[in-house]
Amino acid sequence: MSATTETRKFEAEVAQVLHLVTHSLYSHKEIFLRELISNASDACDKLRFESIAQPELLAGDAELHIDVSWDAQARTITVRDNGVGMSRDEVVANIGTIASSGTRRFLEAMSSEQKSDARLIGQFGVGFYSAFVVADKVTVLSRRAGAPASEGVKWESDGKGEYSLEQIDLPERGTAIVLHLKADEDEFLKRWQLRSLITRYSDHVAFPIRMPIEKDDQPTDEWEAVNAASALWTKPKSEISDEDYQSFYKSLGHDFNDALAWTHNRVEGSQSFTTLLYLPAQPPFELMMGGRDERKGLKLYIKRVFIMDAAEELLPNYLRFVRGVVDADDLPLNVSREILQHNRQLERIKAACVKRVLDLIEKLAKDEPEKFETFYKAFGNTLKEGIAEDQANRERIAKLLRFASTKGEGSAQKVSLDDYIGRMPVDQDTIWYITADSHTAAAGSPQLEAFKAKGTEVLLMSDRIDEWMLGSLSEYAGKKLRNVAKGDLPLDEAGKKQQEEASKAAEPLLKKLKALLGDRVGDVKVSARLTDSPSCLALSDYEMAPHLARLLREAGHDMPSSKPTLEINPQHALLKRVETESDDGKAKDLANLLLEQAEIAAGAQLTDPAAFVQRLNRVLLG
């Protein structure tokens, strides 16, 4: 048939992706074959799933496969699949425009990192564009399964800003991608090179990857499968090498790095299923850039038929970094995402996945501390979300958490709650901690002074999530967790008597400070926390830490205003000066500075920084 060729411009962001890919991935050129085969495998998976309800889609070509061929004279490589194919609108949506925010996040990641990080490719759904690393022109021929031959589509571009679109006759369903290689890419026109790349990156793709048999250095019309073409997770563990597991992980997770650890299990019984779950060695970029909204996670198969990327149903949010597959024997093949959300069988599979992952992390913590440290640096904060989200496993998760401590190694987060309890004196029944927006701020907080003087260990928590997490972790192993900055400190009888006497002796000073500070404070009290510093803030047991309130306010949240309680050390020289200062102006400056330095130490935001600077200057000048 004859058809008019339409020329279109790429969306601006696609043009940026093409520029970054072609100029940043020169050291990982071979990635193009892995990505194109991965896309072809997805297309075959989707057709196999759609054919459950519409068997006619497979008519005349039921054996799904992927073909990789080359033509040395024409200098082309072709990757073809007989999968689901694409309609004209799908070609435009998938190749010419932004299909999701993932492409934007890819751009942010590549631009901000300023490095050629090949593992970003594929994680954002932009793997197709890697073809332009080795090709100066790419042709795509595609026809949607079930569509007539006349609805074939030809897409072509040199990757420089425009693409052409043409309707053509295409007798076979599926997609063929033809790469017209650049002048210096002859290495990819050799069969052994293409086959070695398939073996390295795509050996465990679950469909046959075929190549022409070569005779006398020329490809023939005969094809042979060159990959294992089996679902790795269905094999006995005894038949799978560590290299096999790592190879499968890399093809599954679009990652150039090895997985940190994995767990492979088969459950038999009233409900049978297989799980193969991996811990990455470092955060996938969609986790770092997109967080909870860009989760891909586990792939769900039913009787080896791909159903969906189903992290939301198979793992809770706080384990979204886990990669792998779940293959169930007894879920209905026509299951939909809505049915999955209310499926009791899947809840049991989800519980099993969570148990396996936590078992794996616990094993690392016990037997491979170096690997566990690598894991915790990458995913410790994400794991903390489970304290609030997974009540059933809260104690197990808490056991895995690590913190810095006043008896630890600087800022290193290596102290477990069990370590802390093991060092507690017999008469101590509380796990003490402090939260701040940096380790330095936590370690230098004036609220620690009395604890340091008594030799009481305090956990130093400085991750943004800590204050929120601790709202759901009030107890561990029968011990209460308490913030040293909140509530009244427990005192023995002698301590209570000493505190009462100090408060009574300081009554005139307390009254004076309350008058000088007015409605800036809720109360002024003598502190049991301070030994060296002049002042600090004290919070009620349920009051939000000032540094967290500041962060939420900066993020645009409305935070209720509260009047702090100022605690003072009457023995400090600054308090003595306030007590004896007869000039009301100078006394007011000193009182406000005592409050403001306490606010700064607690991570609060000063309401009037300019006034603080002016006050400080007046005091310094005498």
Coordinates of N, CA and C in Angstrom, one line a residue, residues 340-466:
L340 N -6.0 -8.7 42.8 CA -4.8 -9.0 43.7 C -4.9 -8.2 45.0
Q341 N -5.4 -7.0 44.9 CA -5.5 -6.2 46.1 C -6.4 -6.8 47.2
H342 N -7.3 -7.7 46.8 CA -8.2 -8.3 47.8 C -8.1 -9.9 47.8
N343 N -6.9 -10.4 47.6 CA -6.7 -11.8 47.4 C -6.0 -12.4 48.6
R344 N -6.7 -13.3 49.3 CA -6.1 -13.9 50.5 C -4.9 -14.7 50.3
Q345 N -4.9 -15.4 49.1 CA -3.7 -16.2 48.8 C -2.5 -15.3 48.6
L346 N -2.7 -14.2 48.0 CA -1.6 -13.3 47.8 C -1.1 -12.7 49.1
E347 N -2.0 -12.5 50.0 CA -1.5 -12.0 51.4 C -0.6 -13.0 52.0
R348 N -0.9 -14.3 51.8 CA 0.0 -15.3 52.4 C 1.4 -15.3 51.7
I349 N 1.3 -15.1 50.4 CA 2.6 -15.0 49.6 C 3.4 -13.8 50.1
K350 N 2.7 -12.7 50.2 CA 3.3 -11.4 50.7 C 4.0 -11.7 52.1
A351 N 3.3 -12.3 53.0 CA 3.8 -12.6 54.3 C 5.1 -13.4 54.2
A352 N 5.1 -14.4 53.3 CA 6.2 -15.3 53.1 C 7.4 -14.5 52.5
C353 N 7.1 -13.6 51.6 CA 8.2 -12.8 51.0 C 8.8 -11.9 52.1
V354 N 8.0 -11.3 52.9 CA 8.5 -10.4 54.0 C 9.4 -11.2 54.9
K355 N 8.9 -12.4 55.3 CA 9.7 -13.3 56.2 C 11.1 -13.6 55.6
R356 N 11.0 -14.0 54.3 CA 12.3 -14.4 53.6 C 13.3 -13.2 53.6
V357 N 12.8 -12.0 53.3 CA 13.7 -10.9 53.2 C 14.3 -10.6 54.5
L358 N 13.4 -10.5 55.6 CA 13.9 -10.3 56.9 C 14.9 -11.4 57.4
D359 N 14.6 -12.6 57.0 CA 15.5 -13.7 57.3 C 16.9 -13.5 56.7
L360 N 16.9 -13.0 55.4 CA 18.1 -12.8 54.7 C 18.9 -11.6 55.3
I361 N 18.2 -10.6 55.7 CA 18.9 -9.4 56.3 C 19.5 -9.8 57.7
E362 N 18.7 -10.6 58.4 CA 19.2 -11.1 59.7 C 20.4 -12.0 59.6
K363 N 20.4 -12.8 58.5 CA 21.6 -13.7 58.3 C 22.8 -12.8 58.0
L364 N 22.7 -11.8 57.2 CA 23.8 -10.9 56.9 C 24.3 -10.3 58.2
A365 N 23.4 -9.8 59.0 CA 23.8 -9.1 60.2 C 24.6 -10.1 61.1
K366 N 24.2 -11.3 61.1 CA 24.9 -12.3 62.0 C 26.1 -12.9 61.4
D367 N 26.1 -13.2 60.1 CA 27.2 -14.0 59.6 C 28.1 -13.2 58.7
E368 N 27.7 -12.1 58.1 CA 28.5 -11.3 57.1 C 28.4 -9.8 57.5
P369 N 29.0 -9.4 58.5 CA 28.9 -8.0 59.0 C 29.3 -6.9 58.0
E370 N 30.3 -7.2 57.2 CA 30.7 -6.2 56.2 C 29.6 -6.0 55.1
K371 N 29.0 -7.1 54.7 CA 27.8 -7.0 53.7 C 26.7 -6.3 54.4
F372 N 26.4 -6.6 55.7 CA 25.3 -6.0 56.4 C 25.5 -4.5 56.4
E373 N 26.8 -4.1 56.7 CA 27.1 -2.7 56.8 C 26.8 -2.0 55.5
T374 N 27.2 -2.6 54.4 CA 26.9 -2.1 53.0 C 25.4 -2.0 52.8
F375 N 24.7 -3.0 53.2 CA 23.2 -3.0 53.1 C 22.6 -1.8 53.9
Y376 N 23.1 -1.7 55.1 CA 22.5 -0.7 56.0 C 22.7 0.7 55.6
K377 N 23.9 1.0 55.1 CA 24.2 2.3 54.5 C 23.3 2.7 53.4
A378 N 23.0 1.7 52.6 CA 22.1 1.9 51.4 C 20.6 2.0 51.8
F379 N 20.2 1.1 52.7 CA 18.7 0.9 52.8 C 18.3 1.1 54.3
G380 N 19.1 1.4 55.2 CA 18.7 1.5 56.6 C 17.6 2.5 56.8
N381 N 17.6 3.6 56.2 CA 16.5 4.6 56.4 C 15.2 4.1 55.8
T382 N 15.3 3.4 54.7 CA 14.1 2.8 54.1 C 13.5 1.7 55.0
L383 N 14.4 0.9 55.6 CA 13.9 -0.2 56.5 C 13.2 0.4 57.7
K384 N 13.7 1.6 58.1 CA 13.0 2.2 59.3 C 11.6 2.5 59.1
E385 N 11.1 2.7 57.9 CA 9.7 2.9 57.6 C 8.9 1.8 58.1
G386 N 9.5 0.6 58.1 CA 8.7 -0.6 58.6 C 8.3 -0.6 60.0
I387 N 9.0 0.2 60.8 CA 8.6 0.4 62.2 C 7.2 0.9 62.3
A388 N 6.9 1.8 61.5 CA 5.5 2.4 61.5 C 4.5 1.5 60.7
E389 N 5.0 0.9 59.6 CA 4.1 0.3 58.6 C 3.8 -1.2 58.9
D390 N 4.7 -1.9 59.6 CA 4.6 -3.3 59.8 C 4.6 -3.7 61.2
Q391 N 3.4 -3.5 61.9 CA 3.4 -3.8 63.3 C 3.7 -5.2 63.7
A392 N 3.4 -6.2 62.8 CA 3.6 -7.6 63.1 C 5.1 -7.9 63.1
N393 N 5.9 -7.2 62.4 CA 7.4 -7.4 62.4 C 8.2 -6.3 63.0
R394 N 7.5 -5.5 63.8 CA 8.2 -4.3 64.4 C 9.4 -4.7 65.2
E395 N 9.3 -5.7 66.0 CA 10.5 -6.1 66.9 C 11.6 -6.6 66.0
R396 N 11.3 -7.4 65.0 CA 12.3 -7.9 64.1 C 13.1 -6.8 63.4
I397 N 12.3 -5.8 62.9 CA 12.9 -4.7 62.2 C 13.8 -3.9 63.1
A398 N 13.2 -3.6 64.3 CA 14.0 -2.8 65.3 C 15.3 -3.5 65.7
K399 N 15.3 -4.8 65.7 CA 16.5 -5.6 66.0 C 17.6 -5.3 65.0
L400 N 17.2 -5.0 63.7 CA 18.2 -4.8 62.6 C 18.7 -3.3 62.5
L401 N 18.1 -2.4 63.3 CA 18.5 -1.0 63.1 C 19.8 -0.8 63.9
R402 N 20.5 0.2 63.4 CA 21.8 0.5 63.9 C 21.9 2.1 64.1
F403 N 22.6 2.5 65.1 CA 22.6 3.9 65.5 C 24.0 4.3 65.9
A404 N 24.3 5.6 65.8 CA 25.5 6.1 66.5 C 25.2 6.2 68.0
S405 N 26.2 6.4 68.8 CA 26.0 6.4 70.2 C 27.1 7.1 70.9
T406 N 26.8 7.6 72.1 CA 27.9 8.3 72.9 C 29.0 7.4 73.3
K407 N 28.7 6.1 73.2 CA 29.8 5.1 73.5 C 30.2 4.3 72.2
G408 N 29.8 4.9 71.0 CA 30.1 4.2 69.8 C 31.4 4.8 69.1
E409 N 31.5 4.6 67.8 CA 32.7 5.1 67.1 C 32.3 6.3 66.2
G410 N 32.3 7.4 66.9 CA 32.0 8.7 66.2 C 30.6 8.6 65.6
S411 N 30.5 9.0 64.3 CA 29.2 9.1 63.6 C 28.8 7.7 63.0
A412 N 29.6 6.7 63.1 CA 29.3 5.4 62.5 C 28.0 4.8 63.2
Q413 N 27.1 4.4 62.4 CA 25.9 3.8 62.9 C 26.0 2.3 63.0
K414 N 26.6 1.9 64.1 CA 26.9 0.4 64.3 C 26.3 -0.2 65.6
V415 N 25.7 0.6 66.4 CA 25.2 0.2 67.7 C 23.7 -0.3 67.5
S416 N 23.4 -1.5 67.9 CA 22.1 -2.1 67.8 C 21.4 -1.8 69.2
L417 N 20.1 -1.9 69.2 CA 19.4 -1.8 70.5 C 19.8 -2.9 71.4
D418 N 20.1 -4.1 70.9 CA 20.6 -5.2 71.8 C 21.9 -4.9 72.3
D419 N 22.8 -4.2 71.5 CA 24.1 -3.8 72.1 C 23.9 -2.8 73.2
Y420 N 23.0 -1.9 73.1 CA 22.7 -0.9 74.1 C 22.3 -1.6 75.4
I421 N 21.3 -2.5 75.2 CA 20.7 -3.2 76.4 C 21.8 -4.0 77.1
G422 N 22.7 -4.6 76.3 CA 23.7 -5.4 76.9 C 24.7 -4.6 77.8
R423 N 24.8 -3.3 77.5 CA 25.7 -2.4 78.3 C 25.0 -1.7 79.4
M424 N 23.7 -1.8 79.5 CA 22.9 -1.1 80.5 C 23.2 -1.5 81.9
P425 N 23.4 -0.6 82.9 CA 23.5 -1.0 84.3 C 22.2 -1.8 84.7
V426 N 22.3 -2.6 85.8 CA 21.2 -3.4 86.2 C 20.0 -2.6 86.6
D427 N 20.2 -1.4 87.2 CA 19.1 -0.6 87.6 C 18.5 0.4 86.6
Q428 N 19.1 0.3 85.3 CA 18.5 1.2 84.2 C 17.5 0.4 83.5
D429 N 16.3 1.0 83.3 CA 15.2 0.4 82.6 C 14.8 1.1 81.3
T430 N 15.6 2.1 80.9 CA 15.2 3.0 79.8 C 16.3 3.0 78.7
I431 N 16.0 2.9 77.4 CA 16.9 3.2 76.3 C 16.8 4.7 76.0
W432 N 17.9 5.4 76.3 CA 17.9 6.9 76.0 C 18.4 7.2 74.6
Y433 N 17.8 8.2 74.0 CA 18.3 8.7 72.7 C 18.0 10.1 72.6
I434 N 18.6 10.7 71.6 CA 18.4 12.1 71.2 C 18.3 12.2 69.7
T435 N 17.4 13.1 69.2 CA 17.3 13.3 67.7 C 17.8 14.7 67.4
A436 N 18.4 14.8 66.2 CA 18.9 16.1 65.8 C 19.0 16.0 64.2
D437 N 19.3 17.2 63.6 CA 19.3 17.2 62.1 C 20.8 16.9 61.6
S438 N 21.7 16.6 62.5 CA 23.1 16.2 62.1 C 23.7 15.4 63.3
H439 N 24.6 14.6 63.0 CA 25.3 13.9 64.1 C 26.0 14.9 65.0
T440 N 26.7 15.9 64.4 CA 27.4 16.9 65.2 C 26.4 17.6 66.2
A441 N 25.2 17.9 65.7 CA 24.3 18.6 66.6 C 23.8 17.7 67.7
A442 N 23.6 16.4 67.4 CA 23.1 15.4 68.4 C 24.2 15.2 69.4
A443 N 25.5 15.0 69.0 CA 26.6 14.7 69.9 C 26.9 15.9 70.8
G444 N 26.7 17.1 70.3 CA 27.0 18.3 71.1 C 25.8 18.9 71.8
S445 N 24.7 18.3 71.8 CA 23.5 18.8 72.4 C 23.7 19.0 74.0
P446 N 23.3 20.2 74.5 CA 23.4 20.4 75.9 C 22.6 19.4 76.7
Q447 N 21.5 18.9 76.1 CA 20.6 18.0 76.9 C 21.4 16.7 77.3
L448 N 22.5 16.4 76.7 CA 23.3 15.2 77.0 C 24.2 15.3 78.3
E449 N 24.3 16.6 78.8 CA 25.4 16.8 79.8 C 25.2 16.0 81.0
A450 N 24.0 15.9 81.6 CA 23.8 15.1 82.8 C 24.0 13.7 82.6
F451 N 23.7 13.2 81.4 CA 23.9 11.8 81.0 C 25.3 11.4 80.9
K452 N 26.1 12.4 80.3 CA 27.5 12.1 80.1 C 28.2 12.1 81.5
A453 N 27.7 13.0 82.4 CA 28.3 13.1 83.7 C 28.1 11.8 84.5
K454 N 27.0 11.2 84.3 CA 26.7 9.9 85.0 C 27.2 8.7 84.2
G455 N 27.7 8.9 83.0 CA 28.2 7.8 82.2 C 27.1 6.9 81.6
T456 N 25.9 7.6 81.4 CA 24.8 6.9 80.8 C 24.8 7.0 79.3
E457 N 24.8 5.9 78.6 CA 24.9 5.8 77.1 C 23.6 6.4 76.5
V458 N 23.8 7.2 75.5 CA 22.6 7.8 74.7 C 22.8 7.5 73.2
L459 N 21.8 7.0 72.6 CA 21.8 6.8 71.1 C 21.7 8.2 70.4
L460 N 22.5 8.4 69.4 CA 22.5 9.7 68.7 C 21.9 9.5 67.3
M461 N 20.7 10.0 67.2 CA 19.9 9.8 65.9 C 19.8 11.1 65.1
S462 N 20.3 11.0 63.9 CA 20.3 12.3 63.1 C 19.8 12.1 61.7
D463 N 19.1 11.0 61.4 CA 18.5 10.8 60.1 C 17.1 11.4 60.2
R464 N 16.7 12.0 59.1 CA 15.4 12.8 59.1 C 14.2 11.9 59.5
I465 N 14.3 10.6 59.2 CA 13.2 9.8 59.5 C 13.1 9.4 60.9
D466 N 14.1 9.6 61.7 CA 14.2 9.0 63.1 C 13.1 9.5 64.0

